[in-house]
Short mmCIF file of C-alpha atoms in Angstrom, two decimals:
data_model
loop_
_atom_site.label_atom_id
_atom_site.label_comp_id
_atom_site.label_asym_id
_atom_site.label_seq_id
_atom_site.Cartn_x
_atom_site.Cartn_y
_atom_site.Cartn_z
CA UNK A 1 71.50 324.47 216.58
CA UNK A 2 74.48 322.34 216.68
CA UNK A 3 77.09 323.77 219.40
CA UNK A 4 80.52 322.73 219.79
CA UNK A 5 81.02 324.30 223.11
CA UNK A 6 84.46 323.61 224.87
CA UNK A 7 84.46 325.18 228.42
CA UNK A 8 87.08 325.13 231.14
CA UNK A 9 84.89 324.74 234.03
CA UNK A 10 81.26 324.41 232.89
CA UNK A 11 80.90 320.24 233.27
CA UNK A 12 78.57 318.21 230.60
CA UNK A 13 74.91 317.71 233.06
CA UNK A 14 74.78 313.69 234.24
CA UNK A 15 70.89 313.18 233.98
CA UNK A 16 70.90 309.87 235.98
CA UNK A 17 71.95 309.68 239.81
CA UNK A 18 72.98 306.05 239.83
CA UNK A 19 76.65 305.95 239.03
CA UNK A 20 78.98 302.78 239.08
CA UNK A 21 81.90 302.80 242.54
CA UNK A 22 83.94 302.68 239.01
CA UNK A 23 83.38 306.23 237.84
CA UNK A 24 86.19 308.77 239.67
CA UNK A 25 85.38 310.68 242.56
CA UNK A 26 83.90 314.21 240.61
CA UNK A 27 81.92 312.28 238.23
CA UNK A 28 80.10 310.40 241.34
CA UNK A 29 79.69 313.88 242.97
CA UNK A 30 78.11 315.92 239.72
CA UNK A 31 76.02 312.82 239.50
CA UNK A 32 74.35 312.95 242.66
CA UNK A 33 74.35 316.71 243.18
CA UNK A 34 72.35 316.43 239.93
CA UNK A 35 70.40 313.26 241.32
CA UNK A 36 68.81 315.83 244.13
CA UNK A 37 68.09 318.48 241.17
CA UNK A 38 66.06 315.93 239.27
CA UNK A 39 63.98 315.52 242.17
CA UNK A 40 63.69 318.63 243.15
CA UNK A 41 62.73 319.03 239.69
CA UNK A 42 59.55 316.85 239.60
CA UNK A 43 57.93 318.66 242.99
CA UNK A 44 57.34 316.02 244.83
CA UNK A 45 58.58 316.49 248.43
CA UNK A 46 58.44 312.93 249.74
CA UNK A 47 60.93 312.03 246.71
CA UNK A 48 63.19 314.48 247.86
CA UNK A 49 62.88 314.01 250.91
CA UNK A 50 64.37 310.27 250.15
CA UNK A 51 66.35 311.38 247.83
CA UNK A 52 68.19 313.59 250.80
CA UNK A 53 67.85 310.73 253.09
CA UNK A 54 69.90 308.06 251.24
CA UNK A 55 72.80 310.79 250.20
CA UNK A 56 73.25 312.76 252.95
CA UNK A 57 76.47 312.13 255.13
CA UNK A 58 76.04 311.08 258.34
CA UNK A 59 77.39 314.27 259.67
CA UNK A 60 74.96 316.47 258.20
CA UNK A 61 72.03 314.26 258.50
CA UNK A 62 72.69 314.23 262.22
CA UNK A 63 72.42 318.12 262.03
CA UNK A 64 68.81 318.16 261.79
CA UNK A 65 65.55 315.99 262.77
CA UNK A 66 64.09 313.56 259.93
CA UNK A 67 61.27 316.55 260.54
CA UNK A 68 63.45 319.75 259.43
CA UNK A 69 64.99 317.22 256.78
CA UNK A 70 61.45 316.57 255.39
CA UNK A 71 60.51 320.16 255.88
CA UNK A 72 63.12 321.68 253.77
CA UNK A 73 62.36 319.09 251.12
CA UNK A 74 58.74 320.61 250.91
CA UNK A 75 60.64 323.50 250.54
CA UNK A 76 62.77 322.75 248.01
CA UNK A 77 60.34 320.88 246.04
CA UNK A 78 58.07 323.47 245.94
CA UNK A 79 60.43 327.06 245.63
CA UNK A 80 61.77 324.94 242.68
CA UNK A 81 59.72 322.46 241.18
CA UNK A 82 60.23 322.49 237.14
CA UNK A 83 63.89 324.20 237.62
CA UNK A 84 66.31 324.24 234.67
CA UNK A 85 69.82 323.81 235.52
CA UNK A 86 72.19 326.22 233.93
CA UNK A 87 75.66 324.09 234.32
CA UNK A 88 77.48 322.77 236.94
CA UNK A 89 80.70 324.36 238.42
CA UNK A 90 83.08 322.54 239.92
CA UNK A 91 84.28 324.95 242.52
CA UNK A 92 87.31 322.45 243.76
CA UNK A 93 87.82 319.02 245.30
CA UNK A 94 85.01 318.14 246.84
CA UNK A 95 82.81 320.79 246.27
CA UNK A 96 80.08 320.91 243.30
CA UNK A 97 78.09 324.39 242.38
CA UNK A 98 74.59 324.18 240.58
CA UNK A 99 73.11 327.31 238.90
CA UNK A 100 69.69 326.80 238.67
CA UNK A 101 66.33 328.69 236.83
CA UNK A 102 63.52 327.90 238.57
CA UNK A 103 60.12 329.76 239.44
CA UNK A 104 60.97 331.45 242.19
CA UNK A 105 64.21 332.89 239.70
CA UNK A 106 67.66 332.11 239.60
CA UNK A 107 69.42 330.76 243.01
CA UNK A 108 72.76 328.53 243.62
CA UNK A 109 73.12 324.93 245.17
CA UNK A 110 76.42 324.25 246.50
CA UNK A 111 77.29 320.69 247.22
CA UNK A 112 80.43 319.83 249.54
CA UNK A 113 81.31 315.95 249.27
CA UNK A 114 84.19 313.77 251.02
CA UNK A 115 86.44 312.36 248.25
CA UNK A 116 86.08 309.06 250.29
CA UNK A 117 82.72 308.91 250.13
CA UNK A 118 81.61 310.94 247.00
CA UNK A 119 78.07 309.60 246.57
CA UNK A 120 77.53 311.03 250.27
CA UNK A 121 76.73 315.26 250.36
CA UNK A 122 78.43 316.42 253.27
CA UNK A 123 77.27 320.31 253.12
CA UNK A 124 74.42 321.67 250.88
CA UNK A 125 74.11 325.51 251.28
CA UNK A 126 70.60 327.01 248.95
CA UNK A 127 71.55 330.87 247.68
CA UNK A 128 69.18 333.15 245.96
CA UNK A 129 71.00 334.17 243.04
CA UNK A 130 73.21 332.67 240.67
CA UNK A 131 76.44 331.66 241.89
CA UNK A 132 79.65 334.17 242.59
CA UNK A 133 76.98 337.26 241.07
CA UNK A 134 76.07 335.24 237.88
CA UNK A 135 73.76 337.84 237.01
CA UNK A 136 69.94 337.02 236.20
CA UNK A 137 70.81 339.66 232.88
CA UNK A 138 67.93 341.64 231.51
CA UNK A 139 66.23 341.54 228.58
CA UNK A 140 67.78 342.77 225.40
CA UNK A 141 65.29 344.54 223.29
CA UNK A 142 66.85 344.61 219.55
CA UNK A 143 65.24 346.81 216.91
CA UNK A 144 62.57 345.72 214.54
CA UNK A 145 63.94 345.77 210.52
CA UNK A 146 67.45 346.59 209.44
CA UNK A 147 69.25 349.76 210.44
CA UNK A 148 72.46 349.42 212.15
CA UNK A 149 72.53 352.84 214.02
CA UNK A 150 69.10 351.19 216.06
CA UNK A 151 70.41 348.09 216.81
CA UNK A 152 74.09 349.81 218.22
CA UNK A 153 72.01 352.10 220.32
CA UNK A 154 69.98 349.15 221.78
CA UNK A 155 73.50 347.31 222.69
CA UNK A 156 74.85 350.39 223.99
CA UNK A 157 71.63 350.89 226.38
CA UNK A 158 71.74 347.19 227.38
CA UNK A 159 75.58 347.67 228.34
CA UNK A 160 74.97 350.50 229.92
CA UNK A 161 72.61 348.71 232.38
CA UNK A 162 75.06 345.91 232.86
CA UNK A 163 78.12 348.08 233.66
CA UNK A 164 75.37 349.90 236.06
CA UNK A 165 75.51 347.44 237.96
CA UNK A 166 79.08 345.91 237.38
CA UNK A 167 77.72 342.90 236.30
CA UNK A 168 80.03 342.61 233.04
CA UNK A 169 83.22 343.84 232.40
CA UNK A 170 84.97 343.20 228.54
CA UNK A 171 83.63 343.92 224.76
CA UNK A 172 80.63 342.36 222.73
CA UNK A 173 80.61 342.27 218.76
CA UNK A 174 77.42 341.56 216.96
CA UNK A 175 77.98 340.94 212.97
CA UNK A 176 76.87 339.38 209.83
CA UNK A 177 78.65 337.48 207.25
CA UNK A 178 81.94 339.11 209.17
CA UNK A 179 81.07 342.63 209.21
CA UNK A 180 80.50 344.23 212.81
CA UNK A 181 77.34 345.85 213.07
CA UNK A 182 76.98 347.06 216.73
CA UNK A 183 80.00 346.53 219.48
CA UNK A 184 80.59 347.71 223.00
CA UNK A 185 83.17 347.91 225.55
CA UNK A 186 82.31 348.17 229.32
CA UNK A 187 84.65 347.74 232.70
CA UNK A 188 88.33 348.27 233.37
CA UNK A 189 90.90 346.09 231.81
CA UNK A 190 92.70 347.12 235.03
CA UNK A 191 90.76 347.94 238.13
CA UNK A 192 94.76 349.09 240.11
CA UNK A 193 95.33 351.57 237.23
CA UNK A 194 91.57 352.66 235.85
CA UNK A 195 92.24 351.71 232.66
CA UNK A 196 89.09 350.87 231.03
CA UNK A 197 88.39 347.39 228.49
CA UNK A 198 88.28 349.19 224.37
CA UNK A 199 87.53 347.36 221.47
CA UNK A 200 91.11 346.37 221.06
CA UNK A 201 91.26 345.42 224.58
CA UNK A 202 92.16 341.80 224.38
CA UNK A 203 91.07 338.95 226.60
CA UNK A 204 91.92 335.41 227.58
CA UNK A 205 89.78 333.14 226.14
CA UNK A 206 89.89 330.08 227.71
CA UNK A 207 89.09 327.17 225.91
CA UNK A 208 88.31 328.73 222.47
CA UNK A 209 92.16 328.13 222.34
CA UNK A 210 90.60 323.96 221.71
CA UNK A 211 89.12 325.41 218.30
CA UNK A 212 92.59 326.76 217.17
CA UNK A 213 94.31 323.71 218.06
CA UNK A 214 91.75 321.27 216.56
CA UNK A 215 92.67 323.30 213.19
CA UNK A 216 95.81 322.79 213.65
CA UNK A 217 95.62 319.42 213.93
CA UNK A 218 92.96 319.19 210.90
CA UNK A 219 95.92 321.09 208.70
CA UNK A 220 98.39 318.35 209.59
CA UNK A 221 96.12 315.44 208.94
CA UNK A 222 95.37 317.14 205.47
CA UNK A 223 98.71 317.44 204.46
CA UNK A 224 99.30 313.76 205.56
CA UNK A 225 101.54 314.55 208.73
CA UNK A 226 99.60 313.33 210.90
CA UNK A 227 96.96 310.16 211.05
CA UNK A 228 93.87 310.27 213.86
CA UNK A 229 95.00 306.97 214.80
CA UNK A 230 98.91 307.24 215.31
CA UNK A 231 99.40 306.87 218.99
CA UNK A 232 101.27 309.83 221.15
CA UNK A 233 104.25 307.51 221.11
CA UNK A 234 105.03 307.78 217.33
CA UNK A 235 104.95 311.44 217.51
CA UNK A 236 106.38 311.80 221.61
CA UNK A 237 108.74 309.20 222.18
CA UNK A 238 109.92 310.43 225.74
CA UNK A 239 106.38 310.82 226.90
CA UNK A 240 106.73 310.70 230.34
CA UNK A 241 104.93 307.08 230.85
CA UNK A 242 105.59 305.32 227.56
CA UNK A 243 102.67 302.43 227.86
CA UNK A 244 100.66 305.30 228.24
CA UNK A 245 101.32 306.96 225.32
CA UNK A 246 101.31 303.44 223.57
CA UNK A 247 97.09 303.38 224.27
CA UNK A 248 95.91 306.78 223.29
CA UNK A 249 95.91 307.81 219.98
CA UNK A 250 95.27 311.03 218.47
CA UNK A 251 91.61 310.67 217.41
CA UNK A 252 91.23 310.10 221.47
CA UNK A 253 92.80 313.42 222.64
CA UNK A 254 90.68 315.18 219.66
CA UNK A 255 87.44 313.72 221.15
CA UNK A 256 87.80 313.59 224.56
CA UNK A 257 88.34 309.84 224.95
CA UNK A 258 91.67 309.31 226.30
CA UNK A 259 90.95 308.68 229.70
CA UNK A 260 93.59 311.81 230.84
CA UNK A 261 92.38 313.37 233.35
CA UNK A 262 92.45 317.19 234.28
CA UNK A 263 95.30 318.57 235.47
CA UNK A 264 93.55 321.45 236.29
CA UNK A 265 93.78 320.08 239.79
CA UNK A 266 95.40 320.20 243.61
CA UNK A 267 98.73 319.43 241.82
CA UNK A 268 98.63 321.99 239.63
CA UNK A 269 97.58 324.25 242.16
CA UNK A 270 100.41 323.83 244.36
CA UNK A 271 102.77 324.65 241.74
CA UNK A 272 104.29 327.95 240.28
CA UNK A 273 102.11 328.70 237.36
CA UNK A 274 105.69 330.19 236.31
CA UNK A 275 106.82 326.83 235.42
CA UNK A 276 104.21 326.18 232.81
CA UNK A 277 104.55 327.94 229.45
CA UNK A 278 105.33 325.30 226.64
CA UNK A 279 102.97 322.48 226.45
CA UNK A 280 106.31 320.23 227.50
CA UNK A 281 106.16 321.69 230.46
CA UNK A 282 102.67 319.96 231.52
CA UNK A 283 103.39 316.39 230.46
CA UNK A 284 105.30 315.00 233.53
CA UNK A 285 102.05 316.28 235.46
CA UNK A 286 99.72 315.17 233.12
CA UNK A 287 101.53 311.64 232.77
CA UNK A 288 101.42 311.52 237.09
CA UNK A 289 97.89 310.59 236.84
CA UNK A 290 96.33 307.28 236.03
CA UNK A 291 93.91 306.81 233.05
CA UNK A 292 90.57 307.51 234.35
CA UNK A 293 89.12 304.87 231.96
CA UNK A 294 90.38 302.72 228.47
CA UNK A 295 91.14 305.24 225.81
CA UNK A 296 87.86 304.90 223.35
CA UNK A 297 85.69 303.75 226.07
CA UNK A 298 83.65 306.55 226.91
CA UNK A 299 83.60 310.57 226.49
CA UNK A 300 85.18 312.64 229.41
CA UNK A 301 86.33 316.25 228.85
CA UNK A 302 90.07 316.46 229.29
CA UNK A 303 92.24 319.76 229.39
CA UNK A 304 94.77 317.77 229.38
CA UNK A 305 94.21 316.03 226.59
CA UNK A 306 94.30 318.88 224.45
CA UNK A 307 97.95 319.50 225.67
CA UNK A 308 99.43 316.59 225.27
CA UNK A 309 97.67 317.31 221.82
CA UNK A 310 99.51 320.48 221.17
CA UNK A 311 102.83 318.79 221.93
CA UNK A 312 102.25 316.38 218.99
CA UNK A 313 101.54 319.39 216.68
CA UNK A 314 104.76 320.76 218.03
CA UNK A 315 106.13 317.43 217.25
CA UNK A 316 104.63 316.87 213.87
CA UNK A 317 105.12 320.38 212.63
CA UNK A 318 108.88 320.61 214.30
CA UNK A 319 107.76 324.10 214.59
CA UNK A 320 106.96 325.69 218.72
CA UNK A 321 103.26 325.53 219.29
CA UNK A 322 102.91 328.88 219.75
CA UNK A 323 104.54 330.02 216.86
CA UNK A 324 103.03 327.42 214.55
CA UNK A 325 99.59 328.45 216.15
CA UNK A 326 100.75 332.43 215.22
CA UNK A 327 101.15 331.55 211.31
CA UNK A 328 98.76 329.25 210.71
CA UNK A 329 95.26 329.94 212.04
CA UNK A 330 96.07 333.97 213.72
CA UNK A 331 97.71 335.30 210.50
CA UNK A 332 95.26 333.75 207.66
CA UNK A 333 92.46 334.76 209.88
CA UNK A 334 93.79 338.18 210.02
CA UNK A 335 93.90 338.09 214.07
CA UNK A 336 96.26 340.39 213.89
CA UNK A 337 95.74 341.46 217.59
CA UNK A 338 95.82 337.46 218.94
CA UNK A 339 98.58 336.38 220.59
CA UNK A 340 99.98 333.89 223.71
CA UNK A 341 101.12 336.41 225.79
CA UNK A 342 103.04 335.81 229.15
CA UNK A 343 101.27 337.00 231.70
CA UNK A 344 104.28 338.66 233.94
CA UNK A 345 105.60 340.62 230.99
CA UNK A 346 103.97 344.12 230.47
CA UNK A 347 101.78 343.74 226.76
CA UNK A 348 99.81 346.51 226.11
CA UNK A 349 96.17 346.21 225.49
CA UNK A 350 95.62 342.85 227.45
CA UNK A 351 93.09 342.97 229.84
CA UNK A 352 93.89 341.50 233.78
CA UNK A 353 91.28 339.10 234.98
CA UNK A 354 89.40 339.28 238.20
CA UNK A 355 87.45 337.06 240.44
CA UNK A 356 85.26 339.08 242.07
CA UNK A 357 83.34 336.88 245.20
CA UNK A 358 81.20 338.33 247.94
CA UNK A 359 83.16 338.84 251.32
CA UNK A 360 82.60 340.04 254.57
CA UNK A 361 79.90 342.96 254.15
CA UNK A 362 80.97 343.96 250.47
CA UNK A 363 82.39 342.09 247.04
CA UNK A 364 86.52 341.59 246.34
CA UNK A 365 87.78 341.54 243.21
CA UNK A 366 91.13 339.69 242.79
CA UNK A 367 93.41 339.06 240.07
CA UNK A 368 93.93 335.98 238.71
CA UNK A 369 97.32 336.25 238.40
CA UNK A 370 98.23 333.55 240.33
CA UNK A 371 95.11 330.84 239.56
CA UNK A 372 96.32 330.35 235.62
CA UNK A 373 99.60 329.36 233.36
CA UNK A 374 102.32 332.06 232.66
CA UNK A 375 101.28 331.22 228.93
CA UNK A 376 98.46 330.02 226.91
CA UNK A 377 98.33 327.14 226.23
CA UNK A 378 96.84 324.09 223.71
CA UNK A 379 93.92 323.71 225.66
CA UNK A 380 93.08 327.41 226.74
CA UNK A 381 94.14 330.97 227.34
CA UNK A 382 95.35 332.84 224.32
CA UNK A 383 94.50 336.42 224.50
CA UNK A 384 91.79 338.15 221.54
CA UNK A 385 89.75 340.44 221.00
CA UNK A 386 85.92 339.96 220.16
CA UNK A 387 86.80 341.53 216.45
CA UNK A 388 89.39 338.80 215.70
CA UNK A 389 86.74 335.97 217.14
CA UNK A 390 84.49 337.25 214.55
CA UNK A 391 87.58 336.91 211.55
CA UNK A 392 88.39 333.56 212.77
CA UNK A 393 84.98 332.30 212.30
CA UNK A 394 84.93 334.06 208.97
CA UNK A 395 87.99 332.28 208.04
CA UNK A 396 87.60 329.17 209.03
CA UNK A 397 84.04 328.77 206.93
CA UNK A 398 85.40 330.85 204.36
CA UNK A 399 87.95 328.30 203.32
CA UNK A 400 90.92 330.22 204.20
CA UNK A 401 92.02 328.18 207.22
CA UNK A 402 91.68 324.58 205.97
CA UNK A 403 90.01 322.88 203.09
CA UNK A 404 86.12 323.27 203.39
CA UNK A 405 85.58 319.44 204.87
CA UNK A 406 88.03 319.48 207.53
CA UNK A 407 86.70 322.78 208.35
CA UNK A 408 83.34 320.70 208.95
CA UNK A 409 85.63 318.41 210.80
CA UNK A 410 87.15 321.10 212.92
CA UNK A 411 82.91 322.08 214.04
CA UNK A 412 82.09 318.74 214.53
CA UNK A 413 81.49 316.64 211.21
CA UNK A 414 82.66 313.34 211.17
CA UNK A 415 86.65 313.12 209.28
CA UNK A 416 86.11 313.13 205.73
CA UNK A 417 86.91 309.77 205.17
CA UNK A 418 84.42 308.64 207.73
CA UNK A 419 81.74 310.81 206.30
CA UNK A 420 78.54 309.65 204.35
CA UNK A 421 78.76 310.55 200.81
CA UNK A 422 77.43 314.26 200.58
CA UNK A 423 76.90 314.63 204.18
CA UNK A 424 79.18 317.60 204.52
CA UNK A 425 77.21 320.54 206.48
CA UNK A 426 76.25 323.94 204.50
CA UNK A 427 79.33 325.83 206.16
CA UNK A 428 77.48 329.08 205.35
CA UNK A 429 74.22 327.66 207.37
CA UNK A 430 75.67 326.12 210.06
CA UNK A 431 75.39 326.94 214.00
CA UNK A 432 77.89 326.14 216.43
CA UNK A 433 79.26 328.18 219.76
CA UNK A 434 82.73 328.03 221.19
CA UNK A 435 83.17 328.90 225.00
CA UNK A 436 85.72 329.25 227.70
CA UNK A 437 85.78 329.68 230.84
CA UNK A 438 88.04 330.07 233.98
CA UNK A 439 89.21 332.13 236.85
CA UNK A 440 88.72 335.80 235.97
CA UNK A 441 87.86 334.05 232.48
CA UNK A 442 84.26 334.27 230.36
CA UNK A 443 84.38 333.58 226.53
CA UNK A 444 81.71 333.05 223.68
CA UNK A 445 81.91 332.92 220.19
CA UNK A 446 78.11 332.32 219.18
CA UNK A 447 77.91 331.34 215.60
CA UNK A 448 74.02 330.88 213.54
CA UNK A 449 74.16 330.76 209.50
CA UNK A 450 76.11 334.44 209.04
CA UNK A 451 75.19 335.65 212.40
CA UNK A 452 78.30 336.07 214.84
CA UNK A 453 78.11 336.96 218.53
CA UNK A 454 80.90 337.25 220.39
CA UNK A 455 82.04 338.27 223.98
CA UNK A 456 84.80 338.41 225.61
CA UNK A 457 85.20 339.73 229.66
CA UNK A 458 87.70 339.56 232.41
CA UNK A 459 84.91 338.89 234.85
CA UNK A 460 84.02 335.03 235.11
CA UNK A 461 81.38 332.75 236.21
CA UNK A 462 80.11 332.42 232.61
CA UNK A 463 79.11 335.71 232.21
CA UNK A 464 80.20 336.04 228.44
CA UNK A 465 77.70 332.94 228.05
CA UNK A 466 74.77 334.37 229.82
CA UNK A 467 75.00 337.29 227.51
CA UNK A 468 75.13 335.78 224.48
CA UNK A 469 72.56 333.48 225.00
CA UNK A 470 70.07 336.50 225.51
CA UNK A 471 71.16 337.95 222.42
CA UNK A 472 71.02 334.89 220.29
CA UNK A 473 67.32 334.22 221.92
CA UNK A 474 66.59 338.40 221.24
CA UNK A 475 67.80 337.86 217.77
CA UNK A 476 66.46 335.08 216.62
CA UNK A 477 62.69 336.33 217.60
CA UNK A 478 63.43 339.63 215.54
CA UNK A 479 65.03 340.18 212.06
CA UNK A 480 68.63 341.09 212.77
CA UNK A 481 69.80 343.53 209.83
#
């Protein structure tokens, strides 16, 4: 299945653990924190066991005897031999999180690293259990045939089970060819108040917000207003660092080749998320950072990327982002209940997101009030229900967003005019997913031929994505009505 997944926090998987002093600091750490997996991986102890002694710090190698170091590597190599990593979170400077799937079940590697030394593991700490609660999700057990009452009662039994044991709070939509056939709402859309998550409940969801801003974009460059390889100078003059804006072009913020970085960092962290609710607002931050690498030389995802690119659709389309966002994808698509909505005025129906971490003797849930924007932005955090997912998707391949090939563009095709003579994908066949993630954030909309899944919860650590890859799996190995 092709997938076009865009997530805030879930990084691409490096499969080699030799990385050039060029790469930036995280990349070096993901690398070798996935280095040790792909040992760990093969079962052999003595190769993790070298593996551990040429990356640990100094510090923590000093901790133990080369004995307990080649002890834990049996360990390790054996509890997890054949493992399957799930994603890796970056937690925060220095710090890398592995979810793994192993024999032994589901457990969490978390990596500390010094910045100045990033190819050196100063902590590693072993969890059973996936990482922050990422629940190991039972089975879903859909009905053989076709009757929509059978399959809703199976979704309502397997919610039931997951709200059991608060594992997932938000909605879930199952449909074909746009019509819902089974749905469910679980959890509290606020835990202060007790006011529980309803079908029109709607959510943040996170980077899906990259799908409705790559269709915005794909609008403009139909109607000619925009080229993939004007450069952010023609369209934002006063772009904070001019030379900069000189080298990337369009095409590059689309695919992730710019060389921004993500702001998404200590910076932004620092600052009142009050400040930050027109995609103006980010630039000067975004602009503060170097290029991590020549625009066009290599793949990187970049938040901040898609900003700057929703500032050139502002630009293009002299309309606000939001607004031009509003009448052009939300409206045709009938998302009549999607919406950037500031997050310190009152809105009804929008649920609060919550971190919820073990602490202490018990788990703490916390808003996330204060970890994200005051408003959505190009890059993530609109609010929508799982309903209006489902009607975007059905728009979009239904030809009433854009024309049908930059529709293929917008789910991964090649531009039209770089496309192979009748190469354009079967919109009604194809498969993608679109995901988001963040603090108090968990998004999916899981797309196969007329199949739609989505989910949507104010719970994060990728729960939305664990679920709907057990019902695409569950699915798939039974006819779906």
């Amino acid at each position: 299945m092709t997938r076009v997944t865009q997530v805030l926090i879930l990084a691409a998987l490096v499969a080699a653990p030799a990385v050039p002093a060029a790469e930036p600091p995280m990349k070096v750490m993901e690398a070798t924190a996935m280095g040790l997996m792909r040992a760990i991986e093969g079962g052999d102890a003595e190769e993790v066991w070298v593996y551990l002694r040429d990356h640990l710090a100094p510090e923590l190698r000093a901790r133990r005897s080369d004995e307990e170091w080649r002890g834990m590597a049996a360990r390790m190599a054996e509890r997890h031999a054949g493992l399957d990593v799930g994603g890796i979170l970056v937690e925060g400077p220095g710090r890398v999180m592995l979810e793994i799937q192993g024999r032994s079940g589901v457990a969490t590697f978390s990596f500390d690293f010094d910045p100045a030394a990033p190819d050196r593991i100063a902590g590693l700490q072993l969890a059973a259990g996936p990482p922050g609660g990422r629940p190991d999700l039972p089975p879903f057990e859909p009905p053989a045939g076709g009757d929509p009452t059978a399959l809703a009662g199976a979704l309502d039994r397997w919610l039931d089970e997951l709200a059991r044991r608060d594992l997932f709070s938000g909605a879930v939509a199952i449909a074909r060819g746009g019509e819902i056939l089974a749905e469910g709402a679980r959890g509290l859309a606020s835990r202060r108040w007790g006011v529980p998550n309803r079908m029109d409940t709607r959510f943040d969801v996170g980077s899906i917000n990259k799908s409705f801003t790559k269709v915005a974009v794909a609008k403009l460059l139909a109607e000619g207003r925009l080229s993939l390889d004007d450069t952010v100078a023609r369209h934002l003059p006063d772009f904070p660092d001019p030379e900069m804006a000189a080298r990337i072009r369009i095409r590059h913020l689309v695919e992730h080749t710019s060389g921004l970085g993500d702001m998404f960092g200590p910076e932004f962290g620092r600052t009142s998320k009050a400040l930050f609710r027109e995609p103006r607002d980010y630039l000067e931050l975004i602009a503060a950072q170097p290029l991590d690498f020549e625009p066009g030389e290599r793949s990187e995802y970049s938040n901040g990327g898609y900003i700057v690119l929703g500032a050139v659709v502002e630009a293009a389309a002299q309309t606000p982002f939001a607004e031009y966002i509003t009448e052009n994808v939300f409206a045709k698509a009938g998302m009549e209940d999607t919406g950037f909505f500031d997050r310190d005025v009152p809105v009804p129906n929008v649920a609060e997101g919550y971190i919820c971490r073990e602490e202490g003797e018990g788990r703490v849930c916390r808003s996330n009030l204060y970890e994200l924007p005051a408003r959505g932005n190009p890059a993530g955090s609109a609010q929508s229900t799982v309903a209006d997912l489902v009607a975007f998707d059905a728009a979009l391949r239904g030809g009433r967003l854009l024309p049908p090939e930059w529709a293929a563009w917008v789910l991964g095709a090649p531009p039209p005019a770089e496309r192979e003579p009748g190469s354009s994908p079967d919109l009604a066949r194809v498969g993608y997913g679109i995901a988001g993630g963040g603090p108090g954030v968990s998004a999916v909309l899981e797309v196969e031929g007329d199949l739609q899944i989505a989910v949507l919860s104010n719970y994060d650590r990728g729960i939305a994505e664990a679920m709907s890859r057990v019902l695409v799996r569950a699915l798939d190995r039974r006819a779906a009505p």
